[in-house]
PDB file of C-alpha atoms in Angstrom:
ATOM      1  CA  UNK A  49      15.965 -68.697-182.237  1.00  0.00           C
ATOM      2  CA  UNK A  50      17.404 -65.597-180.635  1.00  0.00           C
ATOM      3  CA  UNK A  51      19.505 -66.302-177.589  1.00  0.00           C
ATOM      4  CA  UNK A  52      22.084 -64.820-175.249  1.00  0.00           C
ATOM      5  CA  UNK A  53      24.463 -67.118-173.400  1.00  0.00           C
ATOM      6  CA  UNK A  54      26.516 -66.395-170.313  1.00  0.00           C
ATOM      7  CA  UNK A  55      28.748 -69.446-169.852  1.00  0.00           C
ATOM      8  CA  UNK A  56      29.845 -68.644-166.311  1.00  0.00           C
ATOM      9  CA  UNK A  57      27.244 -69.018-163.573  1.00  0.00           C
ATOM     10  CA  UNK A  58      29.543 -67.861-160.767  1.00  0.00           C
ATOM     11  CA  UNK A  59      32.916 -66.082-160.750  1.00  0.00           C
ATOM     12  CA  UNK A  60      35.118 -65.169-157.805  1.00  0.00           C
ATOM     13  CA  UNK A  61      37.856 -62.546-158.050  1.00  0.00           C
ATOM     14  CA  UNK A  62      40.046 -60.795-155.531  1.00  0.00           C
ATOM     15  CA  UNK A  63      39.569 -57.107-154.909  1.00  0.00           C
ATOM     16  CA  UNK A  64      41.897 -55.163-157.180  1.00  0.00           C
ATOM     17  CA  UNK A  65      42.107 -57.932-159.758  1.00  0.00           C
ATOM     18  CA  UNK A  66      40.840 -57.575-163.304  1.00  0.00           C
ATOM     19  CA  UNK A  67      37.496 -58.975-164.379  1.00  0.00           C
ATOM     20  CA  UNK A  68      36.040 -60.335-167.584  1.00  0.00           C
ATOM     21  CA  UNK A  69      32.501 -61.679-167.827  1.00  0.00           C
ATOM     22  CA  UNK A  70      31.626 -63.552-170.992  1.00  0.00           C
ATOM     23  CA  UNK A  71      28.560 -63.117-173.167  1.00  0.00           C
ATOM     24  CA  UNK A  72      27.747 -64.729-176.521  1.00  0.00           C
ATOM     25  CA  UNK A  73      24.748 -64.022-178.689  1.00  0.00           C
ATOM     26  CA  UNK A  74      22.936 -65.878-181.431  1.00  0.00           C
ATOM     27  CA  UNK A  75      20.761 -63.782-183.708  1.00  0.00           C
ATOM     28  CA  UNK A  76      20.019 -63.599-187.419  1.00  0.00           C
ATOM     29  CA  UNK A  77      21.566 -60.133-187.504  1.00  0.00           C
ATOM     30  CA  UNK A  78      23.633 -58.014-185.133  1.00  0.00           C
ATOM     31  CA  UNK A  79      21.433 -57.087-182.182  1.00  0.00           C
ATOM     32  CA  UNK A  80      21.671 -54.184-179.822  1.00  0.00           C
ATOM     33  CA  UNK A  81      23.574 -55.464-176.786  1.00  0.00           C
ATOM     34  CA  UNK A  82      23.417 -54.505-173.140  1.00  0.00           C
ATOM     35  CA  UNK A  83      24.914 -55.302-169.769  1.00  0.00           C
ATOM     36  CA  UNK A  84      22.814 -54.892-166.626  1.00  0.00           C
ATOM     37  CA  UNK A  85      23.797 -55.294-162.964  1.00  0.00           C
ATOM     38  CA  UNK A  86      21.583 -56.426-160.105  1.00  0.00           C
ATOM     39  CA  UNK A  87      22.347 -56.132-156.398  1.00  0.00           C
ATOM     40  CA  UNK A  88      20.615 -58.687-154.134  1.00  0.00           C
ATOM     41  CA  UNK A  89      16.889 -58.070-153.782  1.00  0.00           C
ATOM     42  CA  UNK A  90      16.984 -55.085-156.124  1.00  0.00           C
ATOM     43  CA  UNK A  91      16.030 -54.237-159.672  1.00  0.00           C
ATOM     44  CA  UNK A  92      18.460 -54.141-162.581  1.00  0.00           C
ATOM     45  CA  UNK A  93      20.555 -51.139-163.587  1.00  0.00           C
ATOM     46  CA  UNK A  94      21.954 -50.527-167.050  1.00  0.00           C
ATOM     47  CA  UNK A  95      25.769 -50.586-167.112  1.00  0.00           C
ATOM     48  CA  UNK A  96      26.387 -50.012-170.814  1.00  0.00           C
ATOM     49  CA  UNK A  97      24.989 -50.561-174.272  1.00  0.00           C
ATOM     50  CA  UNK A  98      26.143 -51.182-177.835  1.00  0.00           C
ATOM     51  CA  UNK A  99      24.074 -50.106-180.798  1.00  0.00           C
ATOM     52  CA  UNK A 100      26.656 -49.635-183.551  1.00  0.00           C
ATOM     53  CA  UNK A 101      29.966 -47.909-184.263  1.00  0.00           C
ATOM     54  CA  UNK A 102      32.935 -48.110-181.914  1.00  0.00           C
ATOM     55  CA  UNK A 103      33.218 -51.694-180.724  1.00  0.00           C
ATOM     56  CA  UNK A 104      34.628 -50.740-177.333  1.00  0.00           C
ATOM     57  CA  UNK A 105      31.964 -49.109-175.205  1.00  0.00           C
ATOM     58  CA  UNK A 106      32.375 -47.440-171.861  1.00  0.00           C
ATOM     59  CA  UNK A 107      29.816 -47.657-169.116  1.00  0.00           C
ATOM     60  CA  UNK A 108      29.189 -46.579-165.587  1.00  0.00           C
ATOM     61  CA  UNK A 109      31.213 -47.657-162.539  1.00  0.00           C
ATOM     62  CA  UNK A 110      34.377 -48.115-164.597  1.00  0.00           C
ATOM     63  CA  UNK A 111      33.054 -50.981-166.723  1.00  0.00           C
ATOM     64  CA  UNK A 112      33.645 -51.450-170.434  1.00  0.00           C
ATOM     65  CA  UNK A 113      32.615 -54.032-172.993  1.00  0.00           C
ATOM     66  CA  UNK A 114      33.947 -55.037-176.372  1.00  0.00           C
ATOM     67  CA  UNK A 115      31.760 -56.160-179.255  1.00  0.00           C
ATOM     68  CA  UNK A 116      33.391 -58.809-181.458  1.00  0.00           C
ATOM     69  CA  UNK A 117      31.279 -59.722-184.456  1.00  0.00           C
ATOM     70  CA  UNK A 118      33.555 -62.597-185.512  1.00  0.00           C
ATOM     71  CA  UNK A 119      33.095 -64.274-182.152  1.00  0.00           C
ATOM     72  CA  UNK A 120      29.474 -63.199-181.561  1.00  0.00           C
ATOM     73  CA  UNK A 121      30.615 -61.925-178.203  1.00  0.00           C
ATOM     74  CA  UNK A 122      30.117 -58.899-175.994  1.00  0.00           C
ATOM     75  CA  UNK A 123      32.329 -59.440-172.959  1.00  0.00           C
ATOM     76  CA  UNK A 124      32.257 -57.128-169.951  1.00  0.00           C
ATOM     77  CA  UNK A 125      35.546 -56.010-168.387  1.00  0.00           C
ATOM     78  CA  UNK A 126      36.840 -53.989-165.502  1.00  0.00           C
ATOM     79  CA  UNK A 127      40.563 -53.389-164.853  1.00  0.00           C
ATOM     80  CA  UNK A 128      40.336 -53.387-161.049  1.00  0.00           C
ATOM     81  CA  UNK A 129      37.381 -54.813-159.156  1.00  0.00           C
ATOM     82  CA  UNK A 130      36.051 -53.239-155.963  1.00  0.00           C
ATOM     83  CA  UNK A 131      34.217 -55.131-153.233  1.00  0.00           C
ATOM     84  CA  UNK A 132      31.071 -53.145-154.078  1.00  0.00           C
ATOM     85  CA  UNK A 133      31.031 -54.741-157.551  1.00  0.00           C
ATOM     86  CA  UNK A 134      29.776 -58.003-156.049  1.00  0.00           C
ATOM     87  CA  UNK A 135      26.413 -58.532-157.726  1.00  0.00           C
ATOM     88  CA  UNK A 136      24.738 -60.451-160.523  1.00  0.00           C
ATOM     89  CA  UNK A 137      25.434 -59.356-164.063  1.00  0.00           C
ATOM     90  CA  UNK A 138      23.129 -59.917-167.014  1.00  0.00           C
ATOM     91  CA  UNK A 139      23.906 -59.642-170.690  1.00  0.00           C
ATOM     92  CA  UNK A 140      20.953 -58.931-172.978  1.00  0.00           C
ATOM     93  CA  UNK A 141      20.251 -58.581-176.670  1.00  0.00           C
ATOM     94  CA  UNK A 142      17.560 -56.794-178.653  1.00  0.00           C
ATOM     95  CA  UNK A 143      16.753 -57.143-182.356  1.00  0.00           C
ATOM     96  CA  UNK A 144      14.209 -54.771-183.832  1.00  0.00           C
ATOM     97  CA  UNK A 145      11.789 -56.941-185.773  1.00  0.00           C
ATOM     98  CA  UNK A 146       8.694 -54.799-185.317  1.00  0.00           C
ATOM     99  CA  UNK A 147       5.952 -55.326-182.778  1.00  0.00           C
ATOM    100  CA  UNK A 148       7.380 -58.659-181.648  1.00  0.00           C
ATOM    101  CA  UNK A 149      10.739 -57.144-180.689  1.00  0.00           C
ATOM    102  CA  UNK A 150      11.860 -57.877-177.178  1.00  0.00           C
ATOM    103  CA  UNK A 151      14.909 -57.944-174.973  1.00  0.00           C
ATOM    104  CA  UNK A 152      16.388 -61.400-174.380  1.00  0.00           C
ATOM    105  CA  UNK A 153      18.438 -61.909-171.230  1.00  0.00           C
ATOM    106  CA  UNK A 154      21.193 -64.363-170.469  1.00  0.00           C
ATOM    107  CA  UNK A 155      20.899 -66.399-167.281  1.00  0.00           C
ATOM    108  CA  UNK A 156      23.326 -64.161-165.414  1.00  0.00           C
ATOM    109  CA  UNK A 157      26.758 -64.411-163.811  1.00  0.00           C
ATOM    110  CA  UNK A 158      27.089 -63.953-160.084  1.00  0.00           C
ATOM    111  CA  UNK A 159      30.285 -62.131-159.134  1.00  0.00           C
ATOM    112  CA  UNK A 160      31.830 -62.661-155.738  1.00  0.00           C
ATOM    113  CA  UNK A 161      34.701 -60.406-154.635  1.00  0.00           C
ATOM    114  CA  UNK A 162      37.127 -61.580-151.989  1.00  0.00           C
ATOM    115  CA  UNK A 163      39.050 -59.107-149.881  1.00  0.00           C
TER     116      UNK A 163
ATOM    117  CA  UNK B  32      12.828 -38.015-158.953  1.00  0.00           C
ATOM    118  CA  UNK B  33      11.626 -39.978-161.948  1.00  0.00           C
ATOM    119  CA  UNK B  34      11.450 -43.697-161.709  1.00  0.00           C
ATOM    120  CA  UNK B  35       9.432 -46.850-161.414  1.00  0.00           C
ATOM    121  CA  UNK B  36       7.581 -47.785-158.249  1.00  0.00           C
ATOM    122  CA  UNK B  37       6.553 -51.341-157.546  1.00  0.00           C
ATOM    123  CA  UNK B  38       4.336 -52.344-154.656  1.00  0.00           C
ATOM    124  CA  UNK B  39       4.141 -54.209-152.460  1.00  0.00           C
ATOM    125  CA  UNK B  40       7.777 -55.189-152.001  1.00  0.00           C
ATOM    126  CA  UNK B  41       6.780 -58.436-150.281  1.00  0.00           C
ATOM    127  CA  UNK B  42       3.505 -60.290-150.739  1.00  0.00           C
ATOM    128  CA  UNK B  43       2.199 -63.560-149.381  1.00  0.00           C
ATOM    129  CA  UNK B  44      -0.600 -65.439-151.052  1.00  0.00           C
ATOM    130  CA  UNK B  45      -2.628 -68.450-150.139  1.00  0.00           C
ATOM    131  CA  UNK B  46      -3.220 -71.116-152.722  1.00  0.00           C
ATOM    132  CA  UNK B  47      -6.200 -70.289-154.938  1.00  0.00           C
ATOM    133  CA  UNK B  48      -6.021 -66.536-154.457  1.00  0.00           C
ATOM    134  CA  UNK B  49      -5.456 -63.934-157.121  1.00  0.00           C
ATOM    135  CA  UNK B  50      -3.034 -61.145-156.297  1.00  0.00           C
ATOM    136  CA  UNK B  51      -2.217 -57.920-158.098  1.00  0.00           C
ATOM    137  CA  UNK B  52       1.217 -56.321-158.237  1.00  0.00           C
ATOM    138  CA  UNK B  53       1.339 -52.607-158.858  1.00  0.00           C
ATOM    139  CA  UNK B  54       3.759 -50.843-161.208  1.00  0.00           C
ATOM    140  CA  UNK B  55       3.755 -47.080-161.716  1.00  0.00           C
ATOM    141  CA  UNK B  56       6.213 -44.976-163.712  1.00  0.00           C
ATOM    142  CA  UNK B  57       6.661 -41.227-164.049  1.00  0.00           C
ATOM    143  CA  UNK B  58       9.289 -41.395-166.782  1.00  0.00           C
ATOM    144  CA  UNK B  59       6.770 -40.782-169.565  1.00  0.00           C
ATOM    145  CA  UNK B  60       7.830 -44.031-171.245  1.00  0.00           C
ATOM    146  CA  UNK B  61       5.511 -45.652-173.749  1.00  0.00           C
ATOM    147  CA  UNK B  62       6.648 -49.240-173.238  1.00  0.00           C
ATOM    148  CA  UNK B  63       6.308 -51.249-170.035  1.00  0.00           C
ATOM    149  CA  UNK B  64       7.226 -54.818-169.174  1.00  0.00           C
ATOM    150  CA  UNK B  65       6.789 -57.491-166.547  1.00  0.00           C
ATOM    151  CA  UNK B  66       9.506 -60.065-165.900  1.00  0.00           C
ATOM    152  CA  UNK B  67       9.680 -63.028-163.606  1.00  0.00           C
ATOM    153  CA  UNK B  68      13.000 -63.961-162.027  1.00  0.00           C
ATOM    154  CA  UNK B  69      13.801 -67.371-160.561  1.00  0.00           C
ATOM    155  CA  UNK B  70      17.221 -68.439-159.270  1.00  0.00           C
ATOM    156  CA  UNK B  71      19.464 -69.634-162.071  1.00  0.00           C
ATOM    157  CA  UNK B  72      16.953 -68.815-164.826  1.00  0.00           C
ATOM    158  CA  UNK B  73      17.582 -65.165-165.487  1.00  0.00           C
ATOM    159  CA  UNK B  74      14.632 -62.977-166.406  1.00  0.00           C
ATOM    160  CA  UNK B  75      11.655 -64.280-168.328  1.00  0.00           C
ATOM    161  CA  UNK B  76       9.164 -61.967-169.992  1.00  0.00           C
ATOM    162  CA  UNK B  77       5.554 -62.312-168.855  1.00  0.00           C
ATOM    163  CA  UNK B  78       3.756 -59.463-170.651  1.00  0.00           C
ATOM    164  CA  UNK B  79       4.679 -56.213-172.320  1.00  0.00           C
ATOM    165  CA  UNK B  80       2.855 -53.151-173.529  1.00  0.00           C
ATOM    166  CA  UNK B  81       4.134 -50.697-176.110  1.00  0.00           C
ATOM    167  CA  UNK B  82       1.191 -48.323-175.899  1.00  0.00           C
ATOM    168  CA  UNK B  83      -1.864 -47.611-173.772  1.00  0.00           C
ATOM    169  CA  UNK B  84      -4.740 -50.088-174.179  1.00  0.00           C
ATOM    170  CA  UNK B  85      -2.515 -52.620-175.924  1.00  0.00           C
ATOM    171  CA  UNK B  86      -0.331 -55.424-174.598  1.00  0.00           C
ATOM    172  CA  UNK B  87       1.240 -58.666-175.800  1.00  0.00           C
ATOM    173  CA  UNK B  88       2.047 -61.972-174.205  1.00  0.00           C
ATOM    174  CA  UNK B  89       5.640 -62.714-173.458  1.00  0.00           C
ATOM    175  CA  UNK B  90       7.274 -66.103-173.064  1.00  0.00           C
ATOM    176  CA  UNK B  91       5.454 -67.219-169.891  1.00  0.00           C
ATOM    177  CA  UNK B  92       2.059 -65.461-169.883  1.00  0.00           C
ATOM    178  CA  UNK B  93      -0.036 -68.431-168.729  1.00  0.00           C
ATOM    179  CA  UNK B  94      -1.619 -67.761-165.344  1.00  0.00           C
ATOM    180  CA  UNK B  95      -1.024 -64.024-165.508  1.00  0.00           C
ATOM    181  CA  UNK B  96      -3.065 -61.045-166.707  1.00  0.00           C
ATOM    182  CA  UNK B  97      -2.332 -57.340-167.198  1.00  0.00           C
ATOM    183  CA  UNK B  98      -4.048 -54.099-168.111  1.00  0.00           C
ATOM    184  CA  UNK B  99      -2.746 -50.825-169.514  1.00  0.00           C
ATOM    185  CA  UNK B 100      -5.456 -48.220-169.036  1.00  0.00           C
ATOM    186  CA  UNK B 101      -3.020 -45.384-168.310  1.00  0.00           C
ATOM    187  CA  UNK B 102       0.439 -44.676-169.640  1.00  0.00           C
ATOM    188  CA  UNK B 103       1.830 -44.556-166.124  1.00  0.00           C
ATOM    189  CA  UNK B 104       0.411 -47.819-164.829  1.00  0.00           C
ATOM    190  CA  UNK B 105       0.836 -51.492-165.767  1.00  0.00           C
ATOM    191  CA  UNK B 106      -0.508 -53.781-163.009  1.00  0.00           C
ATOM    192  CA  UNK B 107       0.091 -57.528-163.100  1.00  0.00           C
ATOM    193  CA  UNK B 108      -2.411 -60.027-161.690  1.00  0.00           C
ATOM    194  CA  UNK B 109      -1.127 -63.429-160.704  1.00  0.00           C
ATOM    195  CA  UNK B 110      -4.120 -65.710-160.939  1.00  0.00           C
ATOM    196  CA  UNK B 111      -4.855 -69.000-159.240  1.00  0.00           C
ATOM    197  CA  UNK B 112      -4.135 -70.658-162.581  1.00  0.00           C
ATOM    198  CA  UNK B 113      -0.424 -69.929-162.172  1.00  0.00           C
ATOM    199  CA  UNK B 114       0.874 -73.200-160.763  1.00  0.00           C
ATOM    200  CA  UNK B 115       4.155 -72.001-159.332  1.00  0.00           C
ATOM    201  CA  UNK B 116       3.832 -68.279-158.584  1.00  0.00           C
ATOM    202  CA  UNK B 117       6.532 -67.956-155.931  1.00  0.00           C
ATOM    203  CA  UNK B 118       9.141 -65.703-157.556  1.00  0.00           C
ATOM    204  CA  UNK B 119      10.644 -62.233-157.764  1.00  0.00           C
ATOM    205  CA  UNK B 120       8.698 -59.998-160.160  1.00  0.00           C
ATOM    206  CA  UNK B 121      10.268 -57.047-161.921  1.00  0.00           C
ATOM    207  CA  UNK B 122       8.529 -54.248-163.758  1.00  0.00           C
ATOM    208  CA  UNK B 123      10.385 -52.115-166.295  1.00  0.00           C
ATOM    209  CA  UNK B 124       9.775 -49.337-168.762  1.00  0.00           C
ATOM    210  CA  UNK B 125      11.649 -48.086-171.796  1.00  0.00           C
ATOM    211  CA  UNK B 126      11.796 -45.358-174.361  1.00  0.00           C
ATOM    212  CA  UNK B 127      14.614 -46.765-176.461  1.00  0.00           C
ATOM    213  CA  UNK B 128      15.111 -50.201-177.875  1.00  0.00           C
ATOM    214  CA  UNK B 129      16.185 -52.538-175.116  1.00  0.00           C
ATOM    215  CA  UNK B 130      17.237 -49.787-172.717  1.00  0.00           C
ATOM    216  CA  UNK B 131      15.078 -50.676-169.741  1.00  0.00           C
ATOM    217  CA  UNK B 132      14.571 -48.928-166.421  1.00  0.00           C
ATOM    218  CA  UNK B 133      13.605 -51.323-163.647  1.00  0.00           C
ATOM    219  CA  UNK B 134      11.654 -51.046-160.441  1.00  0.00           C
ATOM    220  CA  UNK B 135      12.897 -52.508-157.166  1.00  0.00           C
ATOM    221  CA  UNK B 136      10.865 -55.678-157.584  1.00  0.00           C
ATOM    222  CA  UNK B 137       8.121 -57.503-155.704  1.00  0.00           C
ATOM    223  CA  UNK B 138       8.700 -60.836-154.020  1.00  0.00           C
ATOM    224  CA  UNK B 139       5.658 -63.089-154.033  1.00  0.00           C
ATOM    225  CA  UNK B 140       5.502 -66.139-151.789  1.00  0.00           C
ATOM    226  CA  UNK B 141       2.725 -68.699-151.865  1.00  0.00           C
ATOM    227  CA  UNK B 142       1.968 -70.162-148.470  1.00  0.00           C
TER     228      UNK B 142
END
């Protein structure tokens, strides 16, 4: 079965510190991979996406993610976290299998930023 | 500005009532989706539609119904058959594989 796993439910970092949020996927083939961010009570916003090619992808708000096929991972990183980055982050995968294709989300990681 | 509009933002329902959540998009996207979000469970797909007059069940369709009569609109009805309807509901649309644009959500509470 297709699945996306985010091992960390909650992470706390200090403002200015670096951040890495983990994401692992399990698919029969390499899926398209995404990171979304959700502020409290709001919808989700796309941060970045990986379809193919360069394994290091840049996104909005200074975020980047690295695709590692050998580890089935797509971890999200940011060199220096700002207080406004506090939110919930979702990793998602999509495999095009025709009409049944759909996006599968991980359960999310809530990021808390301390000042 | 193009985007997705969900209404109402907050909705209260008595047990046994059906309620309909509205979702309208002006992005000219073919595909539209409804997700349910509960704390600690991420997003679960209720229904999706890839084209007008066609839709498919997602992972948790029981107790819900949808229609897609216009490209711009994809309303979700939460029926009395849904045993635990209190949740945050998100509508989304897409033009590319997996790249979704989300509305602001509707929070449904059963009294």
